Amino acid sequence: MTRHIFRLTYFKNIETFLRDGLVFAKNHPSAQRCWRTSYPDIVHRRGRSFFTPDQDNINDYVPFYFSPITSMFYTIHKGNVDLKGPDDICYGKASQDGIVFLVCNTDRIASQGLPLWFTDIACNSAFIPNFENDLSKLSTHVDWPLFEESFSKARISEIGYRGVHWDFTSKDNPMEYRNRDKKRMAEFMIKDALPMDLVDCIVVHNNGIKQQVETWMQASSFSIPVYVKSGCYF
């Protein structure tokens, strides 16, 4: 069964990705100077302390989540994360309005034979994640019932994505909700770079961002659909 994966980024980065035709990993020699909506200390720790089973640093990979509704996106929405430009200047707090998602599916990734890993929790969790690179095990490696308790958020019917359960938070009871926030941030990682021709669609929050992304798209060699999907946002 194919699964959809979501790469969160700031909308202005789309122009760069379309120009280059690739989204490079942070450690790549050609890594792009991008707008950033992340915690620098976490990015630094990921680049220093976390490795795949073959001893690659996880910043050698382009990371995705298995849904757009995550605790990281929620903390951006709440105004807790700085927006930093390619010049490393802080432009205030990031908001969900400027966030877009590159959406891919695992079948197309597999067809290209790209080196990859996926995990059962966020790579930078206090708990050690379990890594797997055999896509035939994806159906059991990720705790899908936590994603599929309902399909109340984030439906993208155009690509067959049914959506995800709205609640990603952890609770003591019932027991299966313990560490739910970390399990809902299980990662799918592609080595070195994501080719833009493997992107099924780009999801945006409003028509203004859609028009800007489509302007960049028309100036590129790509024709990736751009969808306004408020259900992918808070």
CSV table of N, CA and C in Angstrom, one decimal, residues 76-77 79 93-99:
chain,number,residue,atom,x,y,z
A,76,ILE,N,5.1,25.8,15.3
A,76,ILE,CA,5.2,26.9,14.3
A,76,ILE,C,3.9,27.7,14.3
A,77,HIS,N,2.8,27.0,14.2
A,77,HIS,CA,1.5,27.7,14.2
A,77,HIS,C,1.3,28.6,15.5
A,79,GLY,N,3.5,30.3,17.0
A,79,GLY,CA,4.4,31.4,17.0
A,79,GLY,C,5.7,31.2,17.9
A,93,LYS,N,8.6,35.8,13.9
A,93,LYS,CA,8.2,34.4,14.1
A,93,LYS,C,7.5,33.9,12.8
A,94,ALA,N,7.8,32.6,12.6
A,94,ALA,CA,7.1,31.9,11.5
A,94,ALA,C,5.7,31.7,11.8
A,95,SER,N,4.8,31.6,10.8
A,95,SER,CA,3.4,31.3,11.0
A,95,SER,C,3.0,30.2,10.0
A,96,GLN,N,1.9,29.6,10.3
A,96,GLN,CA,1.5,28.5,9.4
A,96,GLN,C,1.1,29.1,8.0
A,97,ASP,N,0.8,30.4,7.8
A,97,ASP,CA,0.4,30.9,6.5
A,97,ASP,C,1.5,30.7,5.5
A,98,GLY,N,2.7,30.8,5.9
A,98,GLY,CA,3.8,30.7,5.0
A,98,GLY,C,4.4,29.3,4.8
A,99,ILE,N,3.8,28.4,5.5
A,99,ILE,CA,4.3,27.0,5.4
A,99,ILE,C,3.6,26.3,4.2
